[in-house]
Amino acid sequence: AEKTEVLSEDLLQIERRLDTVRSMCHHSHKRLMACFQGQHGTDAERRYKKLPLTALAQNMQEASTQLEESLLGKMLETCGDAENQLALELTQHEVFVEREIVEPLCSIAEVEIPNIQKQRKQLAKLVLDWDSVRARWNQAHKSSGTNFQGLPSKIDTLKEEMDEAGNKVELCKDQLAADMYNFMAKEGEYGKFFVTLLEAQADYHRKALAVLEKALPEMRAHQDKWAEKPAFGTPLEEHLKRSGREIALPIEACVMLLLETGMKEEGLFRIGAGASKLKKLKAALDCSTSHLDEFYSDPHAVAGALKSYLRELPEPLMTFNLYEEWTQVASVQDQDKKLQDLWRTCQKLPPQNFVNFRYLIKFLAKLAQTSDVNKMTPSNIAIVLGPNLLWAKTEGTLAEMAAATSVHVVAVIEPIIQHADWFFPEEVEFNVSEAFVPLVTPNSNHSSHTGNDSDSGTLERKRPASMAVMEGDLVKKESFGVKLMDFQAHRRGGTLTRKHIAPAFQPPLPPTDGSTLAPAGPEPPPQSSRAESSTGGGTVPSSAGTLEQGPSSGD
C-alpha cells in the first residue's frame, strides 16, 4: 500500500518555514552572543569590568595623571572619561539585548520549534505503524477467500488495530497542526524581537553619540588653546591664527637671535649650517620652546632655519596669486616705474603676508647696512634668500623651480631691500611678542641687538631723512658738515601717511642710481654717491649712523 499523506499542503509549507526560522534564530543567537564584549550571563558590574573599553579607559586615565598639565595629558583625561562612559552605555545595552532579545530567540530556536518538530517525528512514526497494520489487514482480507477457518476473528482484530492506529494518527496530526498554526500566529510577536533589537541599537548609538559630541568639543578646545604646534610646513594664516601671533614664531625668533649675534657674521644666509644643529633648531621652534640660548653661538644655523621655514611654507610669503605680477614687474626696465609697480604689488599682499614680509624686509635692510663686514649686500641677500620668498606654483624639482624663478626674484627683492624705508616707512618693533630677552655677552665679538628703540648703536631707529624733509624739518649734522635742506612743497606726503592703501597720486621715488644702502665703515661714502638721488630724495647711512641726504637732480 502507498504511504499515507497525513499533512496538507499548507501544513507542509509551515513545516518548511519552521526549519528556516529555527536555523535563523539559532544563528542570530550565536552571532549576537559573539557581539557581546562582556561575559554572557553575568551581572552588569562584572560584565562592565570585563569590557575592553573599560581597560582602555583605565589606561588612558592612569597615563593622564602622569602627564599632568600637558596637552596629551588633557587629551587622555577627556578621552578616558568618554571611553569609560561608552563602556557603561555598552554594558547596559548588552544586558538589555540579552534579556529582551537573545533569550527569547534562544527559546524559539531551542524549545518551541524543537517541540513542534518532535511532534512531527512522532506523527511520522504513528503513520508508519498505521500503514503496517493496514497492510496486514489487507493481506488477511485477501486470504479469507480460501481459508474460512479462524480468519474472521483475525481480520476483526487487525481491523481494530488499524482503526486505533488511525485514531492516533489523527490526534497527533491535529495536535501538530494546532501547534504549527499557533506558531505562525505568533510571527508578529516574534518579529518584534528584531524591531526591539534595532531600537536598542539605535538608543545605544544615540547615547554613545551624545557622549562623543560632548567630549569632542572639549578636546578640540584643548587643542586650539595649545599654542605649541608645529610651525614648519603649516600655512602662515593657520599658524598665526592658532598661536595668536602677528609675526610667525620662526621668523621672529630667528630675527631676534640674528640681531643679537649674527649681524656681523660673514656669509649669513649663504654659508650652510650643520645638518644636526639645523634639525635641532627647527624641532625646538616647532615645539615653541623658549630654550634657544645655545643657538646664539651658531648664527648660520639660525639663518638656515629661517630659510627652511620660508621654503617649507605651502604657499610662498609673496603668494602664488601675485607670482605673475612680481615677474612682470621684474622685467620693467624703467626704474621709476618699476619701483612704483613694486609698491603697488606689495599693497596687494594679504594682511598677514604683508606684515610678515615688511618685518623680514626691515631686518634684511638692517643686515645690509653692515655688508662691509658680513659681505651680504642687498644683491647677495636677494640671491640667497629670494627663491625662498617666491616660487612658481608649477610642479617640478626644486632646482628647476629655483632656476626658473631666481632671476625674477632677485630683480624684485633687491630694490625692495635697497629702499626698505620707502616701501615700508613705518617703524618695526622686532621684538613683537616681547618674549625674547637680550643676551648679555660682555666679551662677545658680535654686535648686540634687541630690537628696542632705546638700544644704542645700529639698533637705534631714526625716521628716514626724506620723510623729515617732506615735513619741512631742517636736519643739520654739524660734525660732518652736511646740511639737509627743505624740498619743494609738492614733494611732501607720499610715504608719510601711507600704510596699506595706495595713495591717490604717485608716491615720491627713492634713489635709482647709487641708491643701495651703503655699508657702515670707518670712512664716509664718496660724496658723489651721496649726492645722487631721484625725484624724491633718498637716505644713505653714514659711517657714524647718521643720515645723509643729497639734493635731487631736479633741484
Coordinates of C-alpha atoms in Angstrom, one line a residue:
A1 CA 0.0 0.0 0.0
E2 CA 1.1 3.6 -0.6
K3 CA 2.2 5.7 2.4
T4 CA -0.4 7.9 3.8
E5 CA 0.0 11.7 3.3
V6 CA -1.1 13.0 6.7
L7 CA -0.2 16.7 6.2
S8 CA -2.0 19.1 3.9
E9 CA -0.1 21.4 1.6
D10 CA -0.3 24.4 3.8
L11 CA 1.0 22.4 6.8
L12 CA 3.9 21.2 4.7
Q13 CA 4.7 24.8 3.8
I14 CA 4.6 25.7 7.5
E15 CA 6.9 22.8 8.2
R16 CA 9.5 24.1 5.8
R17 CA 9.2 27.6 7.3
L18 CA 9.8 26.2 10.7
D19 CA 13.1 24.7 9.6
T20 CA 14.2 28.1 8.2
V21 CA 13.0 30.0 11.3
R22 CA 14.8 27.7 13.6
S23 CA 18.0 28.0 11.6
M24 CA 17.7 31.8 11.6
C25 CA 17.0 32.0 15.3
H26 CA 19.9 29.7 16.1
H27 CA 22.4 31.7 14.1
S28 CA 21.1 35.1 15.3
H29 CA 21.5 33.9 18.9
K30 CA 25.0 32.7 18.1
R31 CA 26.1 35.9 16.3
L32 CA 24.6 38.2 18.9
M33 CA 26.4 36.3 21.6
A34 CA 29.6 36.8 19.6
C35 CA 28.9 40.6 19.6
F36 CA 28.9 40.8 23.3
Q37 CA 32.3 42.1 24.5
G38 CA 31.5 41.3 28.1
Q39 CA 30.8 37.9 29.6
H40 CA 27.5 36.3 28.7
G41 CA 25.1 35.6 31.6
T42 CA 27.0 37.8 34.1
D43 CA 25.6 40.7 36.0
A44 CA 26.1 44.2 34.8
E45 CA 29.0 45.2 37.1
R46 CA 31.1 42.1 36.3
R47 CA 30.3 42.5 32.6
Y48 CA 31.5 46.1 32.7
K49 CA 34.8 45.2 34.3
K50 CA 35.4 42.6 31.5
L51 CA 34.8 45.1 28.6
P52 CA 37.9 46.0 26.6
L53 CA 36.6 49.6 26.6
T54 CA 36.9 49.6 30.4
A55 CA 40.5 48.6 30.3
L56 CA 41.2 51.2 27.6
A57 CA 39.6 53.9 29.7
Q58 CA 41.6 52.9 32.7
N59 CA 44.9 53.0 30.8
M60 CA 44.2 56.5 29.4
Q61 CA 43.2 57.9 32.8
E62 CA 46.3 56.4 34.5
A63 CA 48.5 57.9 31.8
S64 CA 46.8 61.3 32.1
T65 CA 47.7 61.6 35.8
Q66 CA 51.4 61.1 35.0
L67 CA 51.4 63.7 32.1
E68 CA 49.9 66.4 34.3
E69 CA 49.1 69.6 32.5
S70 CA 50.5 68.7 29.1
L71 CA 48.2 68.7 26.1
L72 CA 48.5 65.0 25.8
G73 CA 47.6 64.6 29.4
K74 CA 44.4 66.7 29.0
M75 CA 43.5 64.8 25.8
L76 CA 43.9 61.4 27.5
E77 CA 41.9 62.5 30.5
T78 CA 39.0 63.7 28.4
C79 CA 39.2 60.7 26.1
G80 CA 39.5 58.3 29.0
D81 CA 36.3 59.7 30.6
A82 CA 34.5 59.3 27.3
E83 CA 35.6 55.7 26.8
N84 CA 34.5 54.9 30.4
Q85 CA 31.1 56.4 29.7
L86 CA 30.9 54.4 26.5
A87 CA 31.7 51.2 28.4
L88 CA 28.9 51.9 30.8
E89 CA 26.4 52.5 27.9
L90 CA 27.6 49.3 26.2
T91 CA 27.2 47.3 29.4
Q92 CA 23.6 48.5 29.7
H93 CA 23.0 47.8 26.0
E94 CA 24.3 44.3 26.2
V95 CA 22.3 43.4 29.3
F96 CA 19.1 44.7 27.7
V97 CA 19.7 42.9 24.4
E98 CA 20.5 39.6 26.2
R99 CA 17.4 39.8 28.3
E100 CA 14.9 41.1 25.8
I101 CA 16.1 39.6 22.5
V102 CA 18.8 36.9 22.8
E103 CA 16.9 34.8 25.4
P104 CA 13.6 34.8 23.6
L105 CA 15.3 33.9 20.3
C106 CA 17.1 31.1 22.1
S107 CA 13.7 29.9 23.5
I108 CA 12.3 29.8 20.0
A109 CA 15.2 28.0 18.5
E110 CA 15.8 25.5 21.3
V111 CA 12.4 25.0 22.8
E112 CA 9.3 25.9 20.8
I113 CA 10.3 24.8 17.3
P114 CA 12.0 21.6 18.6
N115 CA 8.8 20.7 20.3
I116 CA 6.9 21.0 17.1
Q117 CA 9.5 19.1 15.2
K118 CA 9.3 16.4 17.9
Q119 CA 5.6 16.0 17.3
R120 CA 6.2 15.8 13.6
K121 CA 8.6 12.9 14.1
Q122 CA 6.0 11.3 16.4
L123 CA 3.4 11.7 13.7
A124 CA 5.6 10.1 11.1
K125 CA 6.1 7.1 13.5
L126 CA 2.4 6.7 14.0
V127 CA 1.8 6.9 10.3
L128 CA 4.3 4.0 9.8
D129 CA 2.5 1.9 12.4
W130 CA -0.8 2.7 10.8
D131 CA 0.4 1.7 7.4
S132 CA 1.9 -1.5 8.7
V133 CA -1.4 -2.6 10.4
R134 CA -3.4 -1.7 7.3
A135 CA -1.1 -3.7 5.1
R136 CA -1.5 -6.8 7.4
W137 CA -5.3 -6.3 7.4
N138 CA -5.4 -6.2 3.6
Q139 CA -3.3 -9.3 3.4
A140 CA -5.6 -11.1 5.8
H141 CA -8.7 -9.9 4.0
K142 CA -7.3 -11.3 0.7
S143 CA -6.6 -14.7 2.3
S144 CA -10.1 -15.0 3.7
G145 CA -11.5 -16.3 0.4
T146 CA -9.5 -19.6 0.5
N147 CA -9.3 -20.2 4.2
F148 CA -12.5 -19.8 6.1
Q149 CA -11.3 -21.1 9.4
G150 CA -10.1 -18.6 12.0
L151 CA -9.8 -15.7 9.6
P152 CA -12.8 -13.7 10.6
S153 CA -11.6 -13.3 14.2
K154 CA -8.1 -12.3 12.9
I155 CA -9.5 -9.8 10.5
D156 CA -11.6 -8.2 13.2
T157 CA -8.5 -7.9 15.4
L158 CA -6.5 -6.3 12.7
K159 CA -9.4 -4.0 11.9
E160 CA -9.5 -2.8 15.5
E161 CA -5.7 -2.3 15.5
M162 CA -5.9 -0.4 12.2
D163 CA -8.7 1.8 13.5
E164 CA -6.8 2.5 16.7
A165 CA -3.6 3.4 14.8
G166 CA -5.7 5.7 12.5
N167 CA -7.1 7.5 15.5
K168 CA -3.7 8.1 17.0
V169 CA -2.5 9.5 13.7
E170 CA -5.5 11.9 13.6
L171 CA -5.0 13.0 17.1
C172 CA -1.2 13.6 16.6
K173 CA -2.0 15.3 13.3
D174 CA -4.5 17.6 14.8
Q175 CA -2.1 18.5 17.7
L176 CA 0.7 19.2 15.3
A177 CA -1.4 21.3 13.0
A178 CA -2.6 23.3 16.0
D179 CA 0.9 23.9 17.2
M180 CA 2.0 24.9 13.7
Y181 CA -0.9 27.3 13.3
N182 CA -0.2 28.8 16.8
F183 CA 3.4 29.4 15.9
M184 CA 2.5 31.1 12.7
A185 CA 0.0 33.2 14.5
K186 CA 2.9 34.5 16.7
E187 CA 5.1 35.6 13.8
G188 CA 4.1 39.2 14.5
E189 CA 5.3 38.8 18.1
Y190 CA 8.5 37.1 17.1
G191 CA 9.1 39.9 14.5
K192 CA 9.0 42.4 17.3
F193 CA 12.2 41.0 18.7
F194 CA 14.1 42.3 15.7
V195 CA 12.4 45.7 15.9
T196 CA 13.4 45.8 19.6
L197 CA 17.0 44.9 18.6
L198 CA 17.2 47.8 16.2
E199 CA 15.6 50.2 18.6
A200 CA 18.0 49.1 21.3
Q201 CA 21.0 49.6 19.0
A202 CA 19.7 53.0 17.9
D203 CA 19.2 54.0 21.5
Y204 CA 22.7 52.8 22.4
H205 CA 24.3 54.7 19.5
R206 CA 22.4 57.9 20.3
K207 CA 23.7 57.8 23.8
A208 CA 27.2 56.9 22.6
L209 CA 27.0 59.8 20.1
A210 CA 25.9 62.1 22.9
V211 CA 29.0 61.1 24.9
L212 CA 31.3 61.7 21.9
E213 CA 29.7 65.0 21.0
K214 CA 30.2 66.2 24.5
A215 CA 33.9 65.1 24.6
L216 CA 34.9 66.2 21.1
P217 CA 34.4 70.0 21.6
E218 CA 36.3 69.8 24.9
M219 CA 39.2 68.0 23.2
R220 CA 39.2 70.4 20.3
A221 CA 39.2 73.3 22.7
H222 CA 42.3 71.9 24.4
Q223 CA 44.0 71.6 21.1
D224 CA 43.0 75.0 19.9
K225 CA 44.3 76.6 23.1
W226 CA 47.5 74.8 22.8
A227 CA 49.9 77.1 21.1
E228 CA 52.8 74.7 20.9
K229 CA 52.1 73.3 17.4
P230 CA 54.4 72.7 14.5
A231 CA 55.1 75.9 12.5
F232 CA 57.2 74.4 9.7
G233 CA 55.1 73.3 6.8
T234 CA 52.0 75.0 8.2
P235 CA 50.2 77.7 6.2
L236 CA 51.1 81.1 7.5
E237 CA 47.5 82.2 8.2
E238 CA 46.8 79.0 10.2
H239 CA 49.9 79.3 12.3
L240 CA 49.2 83.0 13.1
K241 CA 45.6 82.3 13.9
R242 CA 46.1 79.4 16.3
S243 CA 49.1 80.9 18.0
G244 CA 47.6 84.4 18.3
R245 CA 50.7 86.0 16.8
E246 CA 51.3 88.8 14.4
I247 CA 54.7 87.6 13.2
A248 CA 55.3 83.9 12.6
L249 CA 57.3 82.4 15.5
P250 CA 60.2 81.1 13.4
I251 CA 60.6 84.4 11.7
E252 CA 60.6 86.5 14.9
A253 CA 62.8 84.0 16.8
C254 CA 65.4 83.8 14.1
V255 CA 65.4 87.5 13.5
M256 CA 65.9 88.2 17.3
L257 CA 68.7 85.6 17.5
L258 CA 70.4 87.1 14.5
L259 CA 70.0 90.6 15.8
E260 CA 71.9 89.5 18.9
T261 CA 74.9 87.7 17.4
G262 CA 74.6 87.4 13.6
M263 CA 74.6 90.9 12.1
K264 CA 78.4 90.9 11.5
E265 CA 78.6 87.2 10.6
E266 CA 80.2 86.9 7.2
G267 CA 78.2 85.0 4.6
L268 CA 75.0 84.9 6.6
F269 CA 72.2 83.0 4.7
R270 CA 74.9 81.9 2.3
I271 CA 77.1 79.6 4.4
G272 CA 75.2 76.4 5.3
A273 CA 74.9 75.2 8.8
G274 CA 75.4 71.7 10.3
A275 CA 72.5 69.4 9.5
S276 CA 72.1 68.1 13.0
K277 CA 72.2 71.6 14.6
L278 CA 69.7 72.9 12.0
K279 CA 67.4 70.0 12.6
K280 CA 67.5 70.5 16.3
L281 CA 66.7 74.2 16.0
K282 CA 63.8 73.6 13.7
A283 CA 62.4 71.0 16.1
A284 CA 62.8 73.4 19.0
L285 CA 60.9 76.1 17.1
D286 CA 58.2 73.6 16.2
C287 CA 57.5 72.9 19.8
S288 CA 57.8 76.6 20.8
T289 CA 60.5 76.0 23.3
S290 CA 62.0 79.1 25.0
H291 CA 65.4 77.4 25.5
L292 CA 67.2 78.8 22.5
D293 CA 70.3 80.1 24.2
E294 CA 72.6 77.5 22.7
F295 CA 71.8 78.7 19.2
Y296 CA 73.2 82.2 19.8
S297 CA 76.6 80.8 19.0
D298 CA 75.6 79.5 15.6
P299 CA 74.1 82.3 13.5
H300 CA 74.4 80.2 10.4
A301 CA 72.1 77.5 11.9
V302 CA 69.6 80.3 12.8
A303 CA 69.7 81.7 9.2
G304 CA 69.3 78.2 7.8
A305 CA 66.2 77.7 10.0
L306 CA 64.7 80.9 8.7
K307 CA 65.3 79.9 5.1
S308 CA 63.8 76.5 5.8
Y309 CA 60.7 77.9 7.3
L310 CA 60.1 80.3 4.4
R311 CA 60.8 77.5 1.9
E312 CA 58.5 74.9 3.6
L313 CA 55.5 77.2 3.6
P314 CA 52.8 75.6 1.5
E315 CA 52.4 79.0 -0.2
P316 CA 55.4 81.4 -0.5
L317 CA 55.3 84.5 1.6
M318 CA 54.8 86.6 -1.6
T319 CA 51.9 84.3 -2.6
F320 CA 51.1 82.3 -5.7
N321 CA 48.4 84.7 -6.8
L322 CA 50.8 87.6 -7.2
Y323 CA 53.6 85.5 -8.9
E324 CA 52.7 86.7 -12.4
E325 CA 52.7 90.4 -11.2
W326 CA 56.0 90.1 -9.4
T327 CA 57.7 88.5 -12.5
Q328 CA 56.2 91.1 -14.8
V329 CA 57.4 94.0 -12.6
A330 CA 60.9 92.4 -12.5
S331 CA 61.1 92.8 -16.3
V332 CA 60.3 96.5 -16.2
Q333 CA 63.4 98.5 -17.4
D334 CA 62.4 102.0 -16.2
Q335 CA 63.5 102.1 -12.6
D336 CA 61.0 104.7 -11.5
K337 CA 58.1 102.7 -13.0
K338 CA 59.5 99.5 -11.6
L339 CA 59.6 100.9 -8.1
Q340 CA 56.0 102.2 -8.4
D341 CA 54.8 98.8 -9.6
L342 CA 56.6 97.0 -6.9
W343 CA 55.0 99.2 -4.3
R344 CA 51.5 98.6 -5.7
T345 CA 52.1 94.9 -5.8
C346 CA 53.2 94.9 -2.2
Q347 CA 49.9 96.5 -1.2
K348 CA 48.1 93.6 -2.8
L349 CA 49.6 91.1 -0.4
P350 CA 47.2 89.6 2.2
P351 CA 47.4 91.4 5.5
Q352 CA 49.2 88.7 7.4
N353 CA 51.7 88.2 4.5
F354 CA 52.2 91.9 4.2
V355 CA 53.0 92.3 7.9
N356 CA 55.5 89.4 7.9
F357 CA 57.1 90.5 4.6
R358 CA 57.6 94.0 5.9
Y359 CA 59.1 92.6 9.1
L360 CA 61.5 90.5 7.2
I361 CA 62.5 93.2 4.7
K362 CA 63.2 95.6 7.5
F363 CA 65.5 93.1 9.1
L364 CA 67.3 92.3 5.8
A365 CA 67.8 96.1 5.2
K366 CA 69.3 96.3 8.6
L367 CA 71.6 93.4 7.8
A368 CA 72.7 95.0 4.6
Q369 CA 73.8 98.1 6.5
T370 CA 76.8 96.1 7.7
S371 CA 77.6 94.5 4.4
D372 CA 81.2 95.7 4.6
V373 CA 81.6 93.2 7.4
N374 CA 79.1 90.4 6.6
K375 CA 79.5 90.7 2.8
M376 CA 75.7 90.5 2.5
T377 CA 74.7 93.3 0.2
P378 CA 71.1 93.6 -0.9
S379 CA 72.0 91.9 -4.1
N380 CA 73.6 88.9 -2.3
I381 CA 70.7 88.7 0.1
A382 CA 68.2 88.7 -2.8
I383 CA 70.2 85.9 -4.5
V384 CA 70.4 83.5 -1.5
L385 CA 67.0 84.4 0.2
G386 CA 64.8 85.5 -2.7
P387 CA 63.9 81.9 -4.0
N388 CA 62.6 81.1 -0.6
L389 CA 60.2 84.1 -0.7
L390 CA 58.6 83.5 -4.1
W391 CA 58.4 80.5 -6.5
A392 CA 56.1 79.3 -9.2
K393 CA 53.2 77.0 -8.5
T394 CA 54.1 74.7 -11.4
E395 CA 55.3 71.3 -10.5
G396 CA 58.9 70.3 -10.9
T397 CA 62.1 69.7 -9.0
L398 CA 63.3 72.2 -6.5
A399 CA 66.3 73.0 -8.7
E400 CA 64.1 73.6 -11.8
M401 CA 61.7 75.8 -9.9
A402 CA 64.5 77.8 -8.4
A403 CA 66.3 78.3 -11.7
A404 CA 63.1 79.5 -13.4
T405 CA 62.3 81.9 -10.6
S406 CA 65.7 83.2 -9.2
V407 CA 66.3 85.8 -11.9
H408 CA 62.9 87.4 -11.4
V409 CA 63.0 87.2 -7.7
V410 CA 66.4 88.9 -7.4
A411 CA 65.1 91.7 -9.6
V412 CA 62.2 92.1 -7.2
I413 CA 63.8 91.6 -3.8
E414 CA 67.0 93.6 -4.3
P415 CA 65.3 97.0 -4.9
I416 CA 62.8 96.4 -2.0
I417 CA 65.7 95.8 0.4
Q418 CA 67.6 98.8 -1.0
H419 CA 64.6 101.1 -0.5
A420 CA 63.0 99.3 2.5
D421 CA 62.3 102.6 4.3
W422 CA 60.5 103.9 1.3
F423 CA 58.4 100.8 0.8
F424 CA 57.7 100.4 4.5
P425 CA 58.1 103.8 6.2
E426 CA 56.6 102.6 9.5
E427 CA 58.9 101.7 12.3
V428 CA 59.1 98.0 13.0
E429 CA 59.5 96.6 16.5
F430 CA 61.4 93.4 16.0
N431 CA 60.6 92.0 19.5
V432 CA 56.9 92.0 18.7
S433 CA 55.9 89.4 21.2
E434 CA 58.2 90.7 23.9
A435 CA 59.2 87.1 24.6
F436 CA 62.9 87.5 23.8
V437 CA 65.3 88.8 26.4
P438 CA 68.6 90.3 25.2
L439 CA 71.6 88.1 25.7
V440 CA 74.2 89.6 27.9
T441 CA 77.6 88.9 26.4
P442 CA 80.2 91.3 27.8
N443 CA 83.1 90.0 25.7
S444 CA 81.1 89.0 22.6
N445 CA 82.7 89.6 19.2
H446 CA 79.2 90.1 17.8
S447 CA 77.1 93.3 18.0
S448 CA 74.2 93.2 20.4
H449 CA 70.7 93.9 19.2
T450 CA 67.4 93.6 21.0
G451 CA 65.0 95.3 18.6
N452 CA 64.1 98.1 21.1
D453 CA 64.4 101.7 20.1
S454 CA 66.1 102.5 23.4
D455 CA 69.1 100.4 22.5
S456 CA 72.2 102.1 21.2
G457 CA 74.3 101.5 18.1
T458 CA 72.9 100.0 15.0
L459 CA 69.6 99.0 16.6
E460 CA 68.5 102.6 17.1
R461 CA 65.9 103.6 14.5
K462 CA 65.6 107.1 13.1
R463 CA 62.9 108.4 10.8
P464 CA 64.1 108.5 7.2
A465 CA 65.6 111.9 6.3
S466 CA 63.4 112.0 3.2
M467 CA 60.3 112.0 5.5
A468 CA 61.7 114.6 7.7
V469 CA 62.4 116.9 4.7
M470 CA 59.0 116.3 3.4
E471 CA 57.6 117.6 6.7
G472 CA 59.7 120.7 6.4
D473 CA 62.1 119.8 9.1
L474 CA 65.6 121.1 8.9
V475 CA 68.2 118.5 9.8
K476 CA 71.7 119.6 10.4
K477 CA 74.8 117.4 11.1
E478 CA 77.4 120.0 12.0
S479 CA 80.1 117.4 12.8
F480 CA 80.1 116.2 9.3
G481 CA 79.4 119.4 7.5
V482 CA 76.2 118.1 6.0
K483 CA 73.0 120.2 5.7
L484 CA 69.7 118.8 4.7
M485 CA 67.6 121.5 3.0
D486 CA 63.9 121.7 2.6
F487 CA 62.4 120.3 -0.6
Q488 CA 59.7 121.8 -2.7
A489 CA 56.3 121.7 -1.1
H490 CA 54.8 119.5 -3.7
R491 CA 57.1 116.7 -2.7
R492 CA 55.6 116.3 0.8
G493 CA 53.4 113.4 1.8
G494 CA 53.9 110.3 -0.2
T495 CA 55.3 107.9 2.2
L496 CA 54.4 109.8 5.3
T497 CA 50.9 108.7 5.9
R498 CA 50.8 105.7 3.6
K499 CA 50.0 102.4 5.3
H500 CA 48.3 99.7 3.3
I501 CA 46.3 101.8 0.9
A502 CA 47.8 103.2 -2.3
P503 CA 47.8 107.0 -2.5
A504 CA 45.7 108.9 -4.9
F505 CA 48.9 110.2 -6.5
Q506 CA 52.3 108.7 -7.4
P507 CA 54.4 108.5 -4.2
P508 CA 57.9 110.0 -4.4
L509 CA 60.5 107.7 -5.7
P510 CA 63.7 106.7 -3.8
P511 CA 67.1 106.8 -5.5
T512 CA 67.5 104.7 -8.5
D513 CA 71.2 105.2 -9.2
G514 CA 73.7 104.6 -6.5
S515 CA 70.8 104.2 -4.0
T516 CA 71.9 100.9 -2.5
L517 CA 72.3 101.0 1.2
A518 CA 75.9 102.0 1.8
P519 CA 77.6 99.8 4.3
A520 CA 78.8 101.3 7.6
G521 CA 82.6 101.7 7.6
P522 CA 85.4 103.8 9.0
E523 CA 85.2 106.3 6.2
P524 CA 82.1 108.1 4.9
P525 CA 81.0 107.1 1.4
P526 CA 82.2 109.2 -1.6
Q527 CA 80.4 112.5 -2.0
S528 CA 79.3 111.6 -5.5
S529 CA 77.3 108.6 -4.4
R530 CA 75.7 110.5 -1.6
A531 CA 74.7 113.4 -3.9
E532 CA 73.0 111.1 -6.4
S533 CA 69.2 110.8 -5.9
S534 CA 66.0 110.7 -7.7
T535 CA 62.9 112.9 -7.7
G536 CA 62.0 112.1 -4.1
G537 CA 65.4 112.2 -2.5
G538 CA 67.0 109.2 -0.6
T539 CA 68.8 108.4 2.6
V540 CA 72.2 106.8 2.9
P541 CA 73.5 105.8 6.3
S542 CA 76.9 107.3 7.0
S543 CA 79.7 105.7 8.9
A544 CA 78.5 107.2 12.2
G545 CA 75.0 106.0 11.8
T546 CA 73.7 109.5 10.8
L547 CA 71.5 110.1 7.8
E548 CA 72.9 112.0 4.9
Q549 CA 70.7 113.5 2.2
G550 CA 71.6 114.5 -1.3
P551 CA 69.5 117.0 -3.3
S552 CA 67.5 115.6 -6.2
S553 CA 68.7 116.1 -9.7
G554 CA 65.7 118.3 -10.5
D555 CA 66.6 120.6 -7.6

